[in-house]
Coordinates of C-alpha atoms in Angstrom, one line a residue:
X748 CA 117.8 104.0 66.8
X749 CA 120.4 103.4 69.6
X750 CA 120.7 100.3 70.1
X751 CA 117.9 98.9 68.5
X752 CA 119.5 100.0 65.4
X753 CA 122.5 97.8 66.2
X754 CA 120.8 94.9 66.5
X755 CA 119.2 94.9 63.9
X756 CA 121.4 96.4 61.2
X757 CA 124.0 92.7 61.2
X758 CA 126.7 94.6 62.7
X759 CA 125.9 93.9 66.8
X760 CA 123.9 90.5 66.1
X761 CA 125.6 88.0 68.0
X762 CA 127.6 89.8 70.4
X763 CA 124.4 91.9 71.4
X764 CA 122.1 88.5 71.4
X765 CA 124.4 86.9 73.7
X766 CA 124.4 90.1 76.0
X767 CA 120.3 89.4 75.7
X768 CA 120.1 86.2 76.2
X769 CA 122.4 86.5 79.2
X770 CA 120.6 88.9 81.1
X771 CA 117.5 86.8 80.3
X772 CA 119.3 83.7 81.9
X773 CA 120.9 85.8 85.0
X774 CA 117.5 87.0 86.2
X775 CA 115.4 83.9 85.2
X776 CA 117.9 81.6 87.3
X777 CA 117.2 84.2 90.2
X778 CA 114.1 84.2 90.4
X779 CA 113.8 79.9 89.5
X780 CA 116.5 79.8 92.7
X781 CA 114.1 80.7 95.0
X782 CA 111.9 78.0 94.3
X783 CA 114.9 75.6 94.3
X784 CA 116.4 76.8 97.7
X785 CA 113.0 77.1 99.9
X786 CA 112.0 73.9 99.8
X787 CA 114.7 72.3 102.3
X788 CA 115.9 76.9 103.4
X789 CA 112.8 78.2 103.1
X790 CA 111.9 81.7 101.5
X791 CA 112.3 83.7 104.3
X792 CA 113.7 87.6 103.7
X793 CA 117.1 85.9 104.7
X794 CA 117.1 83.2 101.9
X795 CA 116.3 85.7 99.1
X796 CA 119.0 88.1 100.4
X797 CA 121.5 85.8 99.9
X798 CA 120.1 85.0 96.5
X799 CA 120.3 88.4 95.1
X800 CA 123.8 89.0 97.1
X801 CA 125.7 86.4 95.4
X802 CA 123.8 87.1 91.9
X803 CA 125.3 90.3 92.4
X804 CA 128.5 89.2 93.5
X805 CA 129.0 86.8 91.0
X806 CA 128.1 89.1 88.3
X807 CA 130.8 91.6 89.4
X808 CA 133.5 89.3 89.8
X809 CA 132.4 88.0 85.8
X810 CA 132.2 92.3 84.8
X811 CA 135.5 92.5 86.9
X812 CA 137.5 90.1 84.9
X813 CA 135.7 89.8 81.6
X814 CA 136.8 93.7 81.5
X815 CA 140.8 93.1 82.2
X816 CA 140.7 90.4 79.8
X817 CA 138.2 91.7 77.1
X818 CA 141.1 93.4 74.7
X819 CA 143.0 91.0 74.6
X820 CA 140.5 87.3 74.6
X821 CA 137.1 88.4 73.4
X822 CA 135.8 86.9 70.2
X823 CA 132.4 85.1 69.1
X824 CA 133.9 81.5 70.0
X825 CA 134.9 82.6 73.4
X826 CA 131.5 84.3 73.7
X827 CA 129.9 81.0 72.5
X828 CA 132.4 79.1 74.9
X829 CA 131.5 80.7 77.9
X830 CA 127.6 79.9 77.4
X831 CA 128.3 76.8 76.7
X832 CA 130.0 76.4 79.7
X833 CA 127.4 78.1 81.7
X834 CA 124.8 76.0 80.1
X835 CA 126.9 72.9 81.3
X836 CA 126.7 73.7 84.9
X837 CA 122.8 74.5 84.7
X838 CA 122.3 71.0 83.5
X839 CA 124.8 69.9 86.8
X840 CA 121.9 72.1 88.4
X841 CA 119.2 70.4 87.0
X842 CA 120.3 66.9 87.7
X843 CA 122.2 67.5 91.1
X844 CA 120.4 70.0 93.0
X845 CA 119.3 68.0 95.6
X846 CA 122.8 66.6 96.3
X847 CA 124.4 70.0 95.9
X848 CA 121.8 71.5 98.6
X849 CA 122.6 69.0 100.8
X850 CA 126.7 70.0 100.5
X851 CA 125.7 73.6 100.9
X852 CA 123.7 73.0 103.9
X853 CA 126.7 70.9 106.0
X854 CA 128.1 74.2 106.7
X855 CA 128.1 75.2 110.4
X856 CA 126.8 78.8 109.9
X857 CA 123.8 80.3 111.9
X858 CA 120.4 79.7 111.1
X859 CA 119.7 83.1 108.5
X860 CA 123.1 82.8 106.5
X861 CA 122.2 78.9 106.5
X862 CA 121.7 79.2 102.9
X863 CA 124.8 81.0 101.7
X864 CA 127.0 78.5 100.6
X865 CA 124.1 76.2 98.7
X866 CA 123.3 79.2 97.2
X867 CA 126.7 80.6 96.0
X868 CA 127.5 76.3 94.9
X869 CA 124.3 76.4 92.6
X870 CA 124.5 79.7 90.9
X871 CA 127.6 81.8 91.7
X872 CA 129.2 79.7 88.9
X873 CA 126.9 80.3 86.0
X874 CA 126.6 83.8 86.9
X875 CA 130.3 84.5 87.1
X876 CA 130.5 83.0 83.9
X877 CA 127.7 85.5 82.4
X878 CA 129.4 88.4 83.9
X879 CA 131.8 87.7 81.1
X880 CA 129.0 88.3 78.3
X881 CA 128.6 92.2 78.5
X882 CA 132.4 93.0 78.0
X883 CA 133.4 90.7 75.9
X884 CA 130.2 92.2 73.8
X885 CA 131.0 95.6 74.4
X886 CA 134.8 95.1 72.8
X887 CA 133.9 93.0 70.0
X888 CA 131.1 96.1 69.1
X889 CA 131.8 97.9 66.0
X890 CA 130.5 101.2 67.8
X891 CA 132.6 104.0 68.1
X892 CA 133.7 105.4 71.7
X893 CA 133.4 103.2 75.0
X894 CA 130.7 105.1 76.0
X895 CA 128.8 104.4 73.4
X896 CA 129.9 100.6 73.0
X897 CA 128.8 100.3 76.8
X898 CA 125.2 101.8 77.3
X899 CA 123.9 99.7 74.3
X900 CA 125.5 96.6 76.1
X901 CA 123.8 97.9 79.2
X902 CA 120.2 98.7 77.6
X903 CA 120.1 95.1 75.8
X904 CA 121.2 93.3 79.1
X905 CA 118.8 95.1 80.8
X906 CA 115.8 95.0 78.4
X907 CA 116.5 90.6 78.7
X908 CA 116.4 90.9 82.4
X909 CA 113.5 92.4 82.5
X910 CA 111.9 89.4 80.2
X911 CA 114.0 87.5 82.3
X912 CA 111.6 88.3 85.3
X913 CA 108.7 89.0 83.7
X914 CA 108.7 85.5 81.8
X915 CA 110.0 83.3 84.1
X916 CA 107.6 84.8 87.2
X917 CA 104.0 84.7 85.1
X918 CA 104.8 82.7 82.0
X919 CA 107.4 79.9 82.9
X920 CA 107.1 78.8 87.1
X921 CA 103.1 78.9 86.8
X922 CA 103.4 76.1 83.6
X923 CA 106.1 74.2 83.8
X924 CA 108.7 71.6 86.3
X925 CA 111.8 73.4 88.0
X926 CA 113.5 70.9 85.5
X927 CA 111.8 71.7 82.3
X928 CA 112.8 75.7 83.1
X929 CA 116.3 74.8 84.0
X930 CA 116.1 73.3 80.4
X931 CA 114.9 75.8 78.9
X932 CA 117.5 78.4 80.0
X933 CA 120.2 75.9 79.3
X934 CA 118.5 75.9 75.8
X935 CA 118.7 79.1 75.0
X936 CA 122.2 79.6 76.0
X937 CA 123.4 76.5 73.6
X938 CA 121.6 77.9 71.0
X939 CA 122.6 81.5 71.0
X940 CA 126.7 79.7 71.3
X941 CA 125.6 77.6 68.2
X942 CA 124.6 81.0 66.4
X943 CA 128.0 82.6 67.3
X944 CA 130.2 79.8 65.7
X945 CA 128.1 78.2 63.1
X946 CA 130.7 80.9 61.0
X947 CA 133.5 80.5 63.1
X948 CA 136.7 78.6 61.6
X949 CA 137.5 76.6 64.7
X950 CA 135.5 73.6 65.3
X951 CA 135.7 72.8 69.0
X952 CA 133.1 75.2 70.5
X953 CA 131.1 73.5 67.8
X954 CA 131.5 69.9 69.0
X955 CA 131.2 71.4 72.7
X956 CA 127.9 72.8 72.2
X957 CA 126.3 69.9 70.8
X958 CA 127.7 68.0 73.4
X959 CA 126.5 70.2 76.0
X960 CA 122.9 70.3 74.4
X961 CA 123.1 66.3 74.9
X962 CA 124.1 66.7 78.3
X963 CA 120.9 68.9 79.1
X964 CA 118.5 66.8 77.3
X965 CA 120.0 64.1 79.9
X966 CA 119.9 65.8 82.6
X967 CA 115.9 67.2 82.4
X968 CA 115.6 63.5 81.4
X969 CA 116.4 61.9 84.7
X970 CA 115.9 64.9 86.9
X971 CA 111.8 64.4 85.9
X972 CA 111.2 60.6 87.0
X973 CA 110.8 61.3 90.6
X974 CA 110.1 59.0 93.7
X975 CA 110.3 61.6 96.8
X976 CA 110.5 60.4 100.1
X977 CA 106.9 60.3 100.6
X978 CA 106.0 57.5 97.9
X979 CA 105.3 57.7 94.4
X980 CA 105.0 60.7 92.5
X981 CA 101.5 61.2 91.4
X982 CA 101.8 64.9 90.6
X983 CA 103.9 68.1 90.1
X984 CA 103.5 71.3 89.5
X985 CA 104.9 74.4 89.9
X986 CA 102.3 77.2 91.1
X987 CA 102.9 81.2 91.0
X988 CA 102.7 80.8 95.0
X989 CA 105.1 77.6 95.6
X990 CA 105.9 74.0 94.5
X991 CA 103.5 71.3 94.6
X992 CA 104.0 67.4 94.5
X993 CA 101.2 65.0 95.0
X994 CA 102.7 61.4 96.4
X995 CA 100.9 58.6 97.5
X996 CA 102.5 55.4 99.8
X997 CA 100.7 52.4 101.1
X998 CA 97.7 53.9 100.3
X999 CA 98.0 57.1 101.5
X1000 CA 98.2 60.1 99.7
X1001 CA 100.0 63.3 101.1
X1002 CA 99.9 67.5 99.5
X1003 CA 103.9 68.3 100.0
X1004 CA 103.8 72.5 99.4
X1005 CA 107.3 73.8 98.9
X1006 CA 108.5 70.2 100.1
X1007 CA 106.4 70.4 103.4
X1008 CA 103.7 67.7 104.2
X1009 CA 100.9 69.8 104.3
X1010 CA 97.7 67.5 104.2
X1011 CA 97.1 64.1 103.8
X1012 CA 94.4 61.7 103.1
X1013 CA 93.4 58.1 103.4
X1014 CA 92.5 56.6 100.0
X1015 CA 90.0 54.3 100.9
X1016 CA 88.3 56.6 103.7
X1017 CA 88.8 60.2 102.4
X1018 CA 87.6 61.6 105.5
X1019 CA 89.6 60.0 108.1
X1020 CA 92.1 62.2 110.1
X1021 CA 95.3 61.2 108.7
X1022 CA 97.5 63.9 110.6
X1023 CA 96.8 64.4 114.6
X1024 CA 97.3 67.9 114.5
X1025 CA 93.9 68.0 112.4
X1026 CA 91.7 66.6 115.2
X1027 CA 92.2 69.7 116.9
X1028 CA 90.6 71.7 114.4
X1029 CA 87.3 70.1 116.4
X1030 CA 88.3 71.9 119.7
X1031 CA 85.9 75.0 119.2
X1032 CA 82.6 72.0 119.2
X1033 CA 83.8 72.1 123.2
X1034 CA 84.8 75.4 123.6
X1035 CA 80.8 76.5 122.7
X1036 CA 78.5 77.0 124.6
X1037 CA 76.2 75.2 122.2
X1038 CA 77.9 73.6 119.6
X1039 CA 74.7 73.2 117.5
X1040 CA 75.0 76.9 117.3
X1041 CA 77.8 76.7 114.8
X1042 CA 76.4 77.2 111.6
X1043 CA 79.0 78.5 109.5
X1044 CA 82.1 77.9 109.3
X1045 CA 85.4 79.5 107.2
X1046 CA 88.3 77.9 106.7
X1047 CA 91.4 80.6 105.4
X1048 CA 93.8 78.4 103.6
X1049 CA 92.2 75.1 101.9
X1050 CA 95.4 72.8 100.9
X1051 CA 94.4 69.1 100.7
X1052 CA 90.8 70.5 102.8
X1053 CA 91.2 67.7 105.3
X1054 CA 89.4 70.2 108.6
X1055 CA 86.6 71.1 105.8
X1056 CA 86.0 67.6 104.1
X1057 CA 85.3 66.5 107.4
X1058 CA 83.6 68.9 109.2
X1059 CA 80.8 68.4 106.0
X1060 CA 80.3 65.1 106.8
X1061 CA 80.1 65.3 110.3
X1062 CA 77.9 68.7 111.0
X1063 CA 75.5 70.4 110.0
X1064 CA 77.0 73.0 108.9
X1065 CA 78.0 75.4 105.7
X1066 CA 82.1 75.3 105.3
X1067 CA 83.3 78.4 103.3
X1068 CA 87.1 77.6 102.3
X1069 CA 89.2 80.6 100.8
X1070 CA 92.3 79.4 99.3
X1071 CA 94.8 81.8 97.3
X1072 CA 96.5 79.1 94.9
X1073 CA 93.8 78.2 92.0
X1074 CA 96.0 75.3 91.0
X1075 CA 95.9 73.7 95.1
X1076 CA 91.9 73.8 94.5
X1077 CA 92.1 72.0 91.1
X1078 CA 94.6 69.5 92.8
X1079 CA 92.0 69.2 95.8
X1080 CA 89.6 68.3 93.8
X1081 CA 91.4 66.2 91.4
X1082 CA 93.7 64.0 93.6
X1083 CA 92.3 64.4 97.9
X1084 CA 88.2 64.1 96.8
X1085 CA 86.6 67.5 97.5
X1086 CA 83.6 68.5 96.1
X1087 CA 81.6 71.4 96.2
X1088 CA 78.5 71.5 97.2
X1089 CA 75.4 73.8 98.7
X1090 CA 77.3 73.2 101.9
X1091 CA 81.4 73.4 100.7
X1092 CA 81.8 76.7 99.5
X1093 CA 85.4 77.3 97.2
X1094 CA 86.9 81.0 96.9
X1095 CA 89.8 81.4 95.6
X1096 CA 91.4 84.9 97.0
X1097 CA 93.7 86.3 100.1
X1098 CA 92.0 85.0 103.0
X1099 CA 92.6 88.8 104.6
X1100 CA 91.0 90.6 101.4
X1101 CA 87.8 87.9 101.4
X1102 CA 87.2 88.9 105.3
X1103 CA 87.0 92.4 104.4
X1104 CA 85.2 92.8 101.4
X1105 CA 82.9 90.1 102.8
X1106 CA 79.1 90.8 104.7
X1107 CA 78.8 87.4 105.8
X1108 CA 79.2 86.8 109.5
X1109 CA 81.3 83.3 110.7
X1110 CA 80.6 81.1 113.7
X1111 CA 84.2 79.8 113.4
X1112 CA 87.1 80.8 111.7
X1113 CA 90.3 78.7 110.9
X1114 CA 93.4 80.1 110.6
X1115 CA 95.1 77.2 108.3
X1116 CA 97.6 79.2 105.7
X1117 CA 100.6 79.3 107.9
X1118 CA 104.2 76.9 107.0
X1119 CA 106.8 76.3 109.1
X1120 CA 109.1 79.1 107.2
X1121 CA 106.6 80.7 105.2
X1122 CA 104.0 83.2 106.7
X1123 CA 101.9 85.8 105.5
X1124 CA 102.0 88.0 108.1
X1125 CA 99.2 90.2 106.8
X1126 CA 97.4 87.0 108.6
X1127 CA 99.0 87.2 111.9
X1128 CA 98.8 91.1 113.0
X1129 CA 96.5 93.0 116.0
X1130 CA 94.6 94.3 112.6
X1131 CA 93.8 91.2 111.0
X1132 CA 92.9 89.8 114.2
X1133 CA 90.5 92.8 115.0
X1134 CA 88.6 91.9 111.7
X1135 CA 88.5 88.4 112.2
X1136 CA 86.8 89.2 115.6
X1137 CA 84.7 91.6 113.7
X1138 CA 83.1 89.0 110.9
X1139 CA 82.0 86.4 113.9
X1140 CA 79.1 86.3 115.7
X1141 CA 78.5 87.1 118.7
X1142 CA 79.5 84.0 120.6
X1143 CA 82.1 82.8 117.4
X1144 CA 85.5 81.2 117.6
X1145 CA 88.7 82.1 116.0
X1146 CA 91.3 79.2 115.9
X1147 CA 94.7 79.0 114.4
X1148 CA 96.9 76.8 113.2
X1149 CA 100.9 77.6 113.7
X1150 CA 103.9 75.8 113.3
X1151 CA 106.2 76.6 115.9
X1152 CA 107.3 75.3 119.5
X1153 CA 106.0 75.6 122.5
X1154 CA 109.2 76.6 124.6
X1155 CA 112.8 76.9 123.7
X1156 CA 114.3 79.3 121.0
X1157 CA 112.1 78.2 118.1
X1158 CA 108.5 79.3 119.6
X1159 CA 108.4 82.6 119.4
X1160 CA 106.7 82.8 117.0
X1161 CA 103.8 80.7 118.8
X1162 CA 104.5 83.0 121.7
X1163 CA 104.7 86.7 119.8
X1164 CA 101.0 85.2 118.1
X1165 CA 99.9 84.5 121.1
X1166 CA 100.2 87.6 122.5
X1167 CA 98.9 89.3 119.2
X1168 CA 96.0 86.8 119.3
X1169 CA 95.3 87.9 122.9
X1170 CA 95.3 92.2 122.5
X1171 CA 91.7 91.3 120.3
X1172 CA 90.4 88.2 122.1
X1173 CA 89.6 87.8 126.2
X1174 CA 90.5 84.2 125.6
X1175 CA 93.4 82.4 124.4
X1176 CA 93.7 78.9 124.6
X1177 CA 96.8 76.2 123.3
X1178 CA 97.3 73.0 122.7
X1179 CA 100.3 71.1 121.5
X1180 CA 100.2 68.1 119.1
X1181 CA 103.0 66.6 119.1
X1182 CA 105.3 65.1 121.7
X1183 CA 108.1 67.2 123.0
X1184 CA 107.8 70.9 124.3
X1185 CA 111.0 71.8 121.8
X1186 CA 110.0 70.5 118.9
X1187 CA 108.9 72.5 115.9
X1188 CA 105.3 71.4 115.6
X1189 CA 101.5 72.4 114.9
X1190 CA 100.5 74.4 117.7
X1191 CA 96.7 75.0 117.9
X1192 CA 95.2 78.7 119.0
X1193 CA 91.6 79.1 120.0
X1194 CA 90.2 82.0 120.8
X1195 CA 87.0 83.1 122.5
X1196 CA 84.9 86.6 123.4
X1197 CA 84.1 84.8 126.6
X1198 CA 85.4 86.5 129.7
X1199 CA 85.3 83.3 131.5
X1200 CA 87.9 81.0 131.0
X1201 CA 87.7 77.5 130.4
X1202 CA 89.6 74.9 132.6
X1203 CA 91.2 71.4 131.3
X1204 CA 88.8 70.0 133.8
X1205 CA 85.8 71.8 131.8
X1206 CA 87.0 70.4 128.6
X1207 CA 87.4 67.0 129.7
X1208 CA 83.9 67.2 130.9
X1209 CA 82.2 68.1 128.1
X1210 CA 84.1 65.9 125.9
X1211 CA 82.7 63.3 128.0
X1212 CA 78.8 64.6 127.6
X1213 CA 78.9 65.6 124.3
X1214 CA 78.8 63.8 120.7
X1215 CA 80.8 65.9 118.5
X1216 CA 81.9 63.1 116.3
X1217 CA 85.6 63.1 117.3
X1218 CA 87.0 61.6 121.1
X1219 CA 89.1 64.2 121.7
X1220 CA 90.7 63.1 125.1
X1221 CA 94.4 62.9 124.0
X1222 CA 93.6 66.6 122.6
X1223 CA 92.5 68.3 125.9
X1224 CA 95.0 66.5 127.7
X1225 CA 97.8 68.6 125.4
X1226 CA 96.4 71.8 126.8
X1227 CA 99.0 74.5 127.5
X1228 CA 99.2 77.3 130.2
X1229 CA 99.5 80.4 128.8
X1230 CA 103.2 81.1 127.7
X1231 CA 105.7 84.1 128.2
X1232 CA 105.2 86.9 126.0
X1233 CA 107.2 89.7 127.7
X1234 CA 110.5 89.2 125.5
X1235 CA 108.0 88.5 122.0
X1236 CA 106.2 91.9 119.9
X1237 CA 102.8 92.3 119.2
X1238 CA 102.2 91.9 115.3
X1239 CA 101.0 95.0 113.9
X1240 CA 100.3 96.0 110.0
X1241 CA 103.5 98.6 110.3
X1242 CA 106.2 96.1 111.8
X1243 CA 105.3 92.0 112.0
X1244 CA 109.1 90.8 112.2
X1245 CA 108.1 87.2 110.8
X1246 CA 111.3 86.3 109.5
X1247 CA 113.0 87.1 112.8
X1248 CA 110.4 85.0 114.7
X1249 CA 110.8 81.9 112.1
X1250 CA 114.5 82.6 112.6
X1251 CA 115.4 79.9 115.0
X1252 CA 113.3 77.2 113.2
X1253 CA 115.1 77.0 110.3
X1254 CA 117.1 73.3 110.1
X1255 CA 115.0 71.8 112.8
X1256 CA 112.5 69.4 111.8
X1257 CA 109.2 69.4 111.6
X1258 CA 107.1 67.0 113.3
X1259 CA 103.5 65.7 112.1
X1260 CA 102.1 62.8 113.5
X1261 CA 99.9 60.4 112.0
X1262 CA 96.9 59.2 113.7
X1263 CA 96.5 55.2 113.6
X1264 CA 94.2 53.8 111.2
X1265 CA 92.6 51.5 113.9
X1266 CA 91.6 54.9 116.2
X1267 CA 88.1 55.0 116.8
X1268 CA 85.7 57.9 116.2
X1269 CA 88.0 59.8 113.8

C-alpha cells in the first residue's frame, strides 16, 4: 500500500500528517497570495512569477537546511514547533498585511519586480519554515532505506498540495474573507502541532501552541472589522474572479474590485452619473446617424451597471449586460439597485464566448471589463474585434472603455488598442476623462463602419441639436487626435503582450473623477 499503508498503519501518523498538512498550507498560501498582492501589485504575469519564485525559493532553502539538520534535531516537538511557528507568522499575515505591503512596496525596483520584496516579507518566512516538514518527516520515518523514507514523504506532500489547490481555488476563496482563510490554514497547522505533542514529555510546544491558536483567533478578529478608505464597509466577499468590497460614504456607495473603484452610485438618485468617465458611455447617441436607430444595446462587463441602469431609463432601448462574476450580479442587485426587466437583460458568461455563440445582432457594444492591471486580452485582439464588428448592424457602434494614458510611458496600452481597434473598424475616435495627458485614466474608444470621419466641430453641433438626455459639452471637448502607434503591436489571438503593455502603469495612480451632484442633465 506504499504510503497509504504508512499512514494508516500508526507507525507514519504524525510525521506524515504534518508532511500533509504542510503541503496543504504551502500551496493554499500561494494561491490566497495572489489575491493579497493584486489588490495594491496587481495580478499581472509579473506578480504571479514572483509568487511562485519565492514559494519555490523559500521551500528549498527550508529542504536545504531541514536536510543538514534532520539527523541530528528532528523529533515530533520540533515538528510541532516549527508549525507553530509558521502558524504564528500567518496570523502576523492576517493582521498586518496591509502594513507589510506597504514596507515591501518602498523598495526602489522597476515597475515588474515591484512586488518582490512584499512578496518574499509575507510568505518567504512561513514557507521556509515548511520546507523543514518533509525532512524532518522523512528521518523520524520508521521505513527502511532513504529512498523509500523519501518518495512517501514526497507522495503525501504532494497529494496535500494538490488539495491545497484544489480546495482553496473552488471551495475556500469563492466562500469565504482573505481573513477567515488565513485562519483557517493557521488552524490546521496548530492543530496538526497539538497532535504531535499531546504525547510528548516536554511541555513548552504545548503552552506555544495554544498560545499561538489565541493569537490567530485575535488576529482574524480584528483583521474582519474593516473601514477602507472609501467609507464604511457594507460588503465583502471574495469571488472565484477577484475580491469584492461594497463601501458606502456620505451617501454614496462605491463597487471596489480587487481594491479598484469600479462603479459607483448615488443612494438617493441611483441613476445619476457618479463617475465622469461614465458620461461618455453616451458618445455613440452623437456619433449616429440617427440615434433613435439604436435599439439594442450590450454592455460586456456589468460591475455596479451604472452605463446600463441608465441608458434604461433614459432610451428606448433593450440593454443586454453579460457579466462573468455571478456573485458582482447578486451584489448589483442587492447593494447598486438593478433590476431586470423585459428591457435589462442579465447573462452571466465570457463576454467573447456570449458574442459568438450568440444570433442576436447589437446597435452598440460596450467594451466595460477592462482594470487598470487586469485585462483579458481575449477582449482586446484583431479577432475579437472582427466579431464584435460582425454581431452589429449595419450602421452599429463599438465603444471601449480602457484604463491607460494618453501619452507618456504608461499608454501604450491605449495606443497598441487603438491600433488593434482600428485594423477592423474605418473609424476610431478618443476621448480623455480626466485631466492630465500622463495620468493613468479611463480612456474612451468609439468606433464606427463609417468612412467619413467625424470632426470635434460635428460633435459639438449635434450635441447642440439633439436631446440625448446627457449635455455632453465637456465630453467632446476631451476629443483626442489620433495617437502614435508605430512603436505599439497589433493584438492578435497568438501574441497580445498585455502584461508588457500594463507594464509602466503599475504604481501610478489611477484617476476617476466624480461628477458634481449639482450638474445638470446627468
Amino acid at each position: 500500500m506504499g504510503w497509504v499503508g504508512e499512514l494508516t498503519d500508526g507507525r507514519f501518523t504524525g510525521p506524515g500528517i504534518a508532511v500533509f498538512v504542510s503541503g496543504v498550507a504551502s500551496m493554499g498560501l500561494e494561491i490566497l497570495a495572489g489575491r493579497i498582492v493584486a489588490p495594491q501589485f496587481g495580478s499581472s504575469i509579473y506578480t504571479w512569477g514572483s509568487i511562485i519564485g519565492v514559494f519555490l525559493a523559500a521551500l528549498s532553502l527550508g529542504y536545504h537546511y531541514g536536510g543538514k539538520r534532520a539527523a541530528e534535531r528532528a523529533s515530533r516537538p520540533r515538528l510541532a514547533r516549527l508549525l507553530v511557528w509558521t502558524a504564528a507568522y500567518v496570523a502576523v499575515v492576517i493582521f498586518a498585511s496591509d502594513l507589510l505591503l506597504s514596507l515591501g512596496g518602498s523598495f526602489p525596483l522597476p515597475s515588474r519586480f515591484a512586488s518582490l520584496p512584499a512578496i518574499t516579507l509575507l510568505f518567504g518566512p512561513p514557507t521556509y519554515l515548511l520546507g523543514f516538514i518533509s525532512p524532518y518527516a522523512a528521518q523520524l520515518s520508521e521505513t527502511e532505506g532513504v529512498g523509500e523514507a523519501s518518495g512517501q514523504v514526497y507522495a503525501v506532500g504532494t497529494i496535500g498540495s494538490i488539495i491545497g489547490a484544489f480546495g482553496t481555488t473552488f471551495l475556500l476563496i469563492p466562500s469565504f474573507s482573505i481573513e477567515i482563510i488565513g485562519f483557517v490554514f493557521g488552524a490546521l497547522l496548530v492543530a496538526t502541532a497539538a497532535g504531535l505533542v499531546l504525547t510528548s514529555t516536554p511541555r513548552e510546544p504545548v503552552y506555544s501552541t495554544v498560545a499561538v491558536g489565541v493569537l490567530l483567533v485575535a488576529a482574524v478578529s480584528s483583521g474582519a472589522i474593516g473601514v477602507s478608505t472609501g467609507g464604511q464597509v457594507v460588503y465583502q466577499t471574495q469571488t472565484p474572479y477577484q475580491e469584492l468590497e461594497v463601501t458606502e460614504l456620505g451617501g454614496t456607495r462605491t463597487l471596489y474590485l480587487d481594491g479598484q473603484r469600479h462603479s459607483a452610485m448615488d443612494v438617493d438618485d441611483p441613476d445619476r452619473h457618479v463617475f465622469r468617465y461614465t458620461r461618455y458611455f453616451h458618445l455613440p447617441y452623437l456619433m449616429a446617424e440617427d440615434p433613435d436607430d439604436i435599439d439594442r444595446v450590450l454592455f460586456v462587463g456589468g460591475g455596479g451597471f451604472s452605463g446600463p441602469k441608465r441608458f434604461v431609463s433614459e432610451y428606448d432601448a433593450t440593454v443586454d449586460v453579460v457579466e462573468i462574476d455571478p456573485t458582482v450580479v447578486r451584489v448589483a442587485k442587492e447593494y447598486f439597485a438593478v433590476e431586470e426587466s423585459d428591457q435589462l437583460n442579465i447573462h452571466t458568461d465570457d463576454g467573447r464566448r456570449f458574442l459568438r455563440q450568440t444570433n442576436r445582432t447589437y446597435d452598440l457594444i460596450v467594451l466595460d471589463a477592462y482594470k487598470k492591471d487586469k485585462v483579458p486580452f481575449q477582449l482586446t485582439t484583431v479577432e475579437f474585434m472582427q466579431l464584435t464588428r460582425d454581431r452589429l448592424s449595419e450602421d452599429g457602434i463599438l465603444m471601449s472603455n480602457l484604463i491607460s494614458a494618453p501619452r507618456g510611458p504608461a499608454s501604450q496600452f491605449y495606443r497598441s488598442e487603438y491600433r488593434t481597434v482600428n485594423e477592423v473598424y474605418p473609424q476610431v475616435y478618443s476621448f480623455s476623462t480626466a485631466s492630465g495627458s500622463t495620468v493613468v485614466q479611463n480612456i474612451e474608444l468609439v468606433a464606427t463602419k463609417d468612412d467619413e470621419r467625424l470632426s470635434e466641430a460635428n460633435l459639438r453641433q449635434r450635441n447642440a441639436e439633439r436631446d440625448i438626455g446627457v449635455d455632453l459639452t465637456d465630453e467632446v471637448d476631451s476629443y483626442q487626435d489620433p495617437p502614435p502607434t508605430e512603436d505599439v503591436p497589433i493584438l492578435r489571438d497568438d501574441r497580445a503582450p498585455i502584461d508588457s503593455l500594463l507594464d509602466p502603469m503599475v504604481g501610478q495612480e489611477y484617476v476617476v473623477e466624480q461628477v458634481p451632484e449639482n450638474r445638470s442633465a446627468g
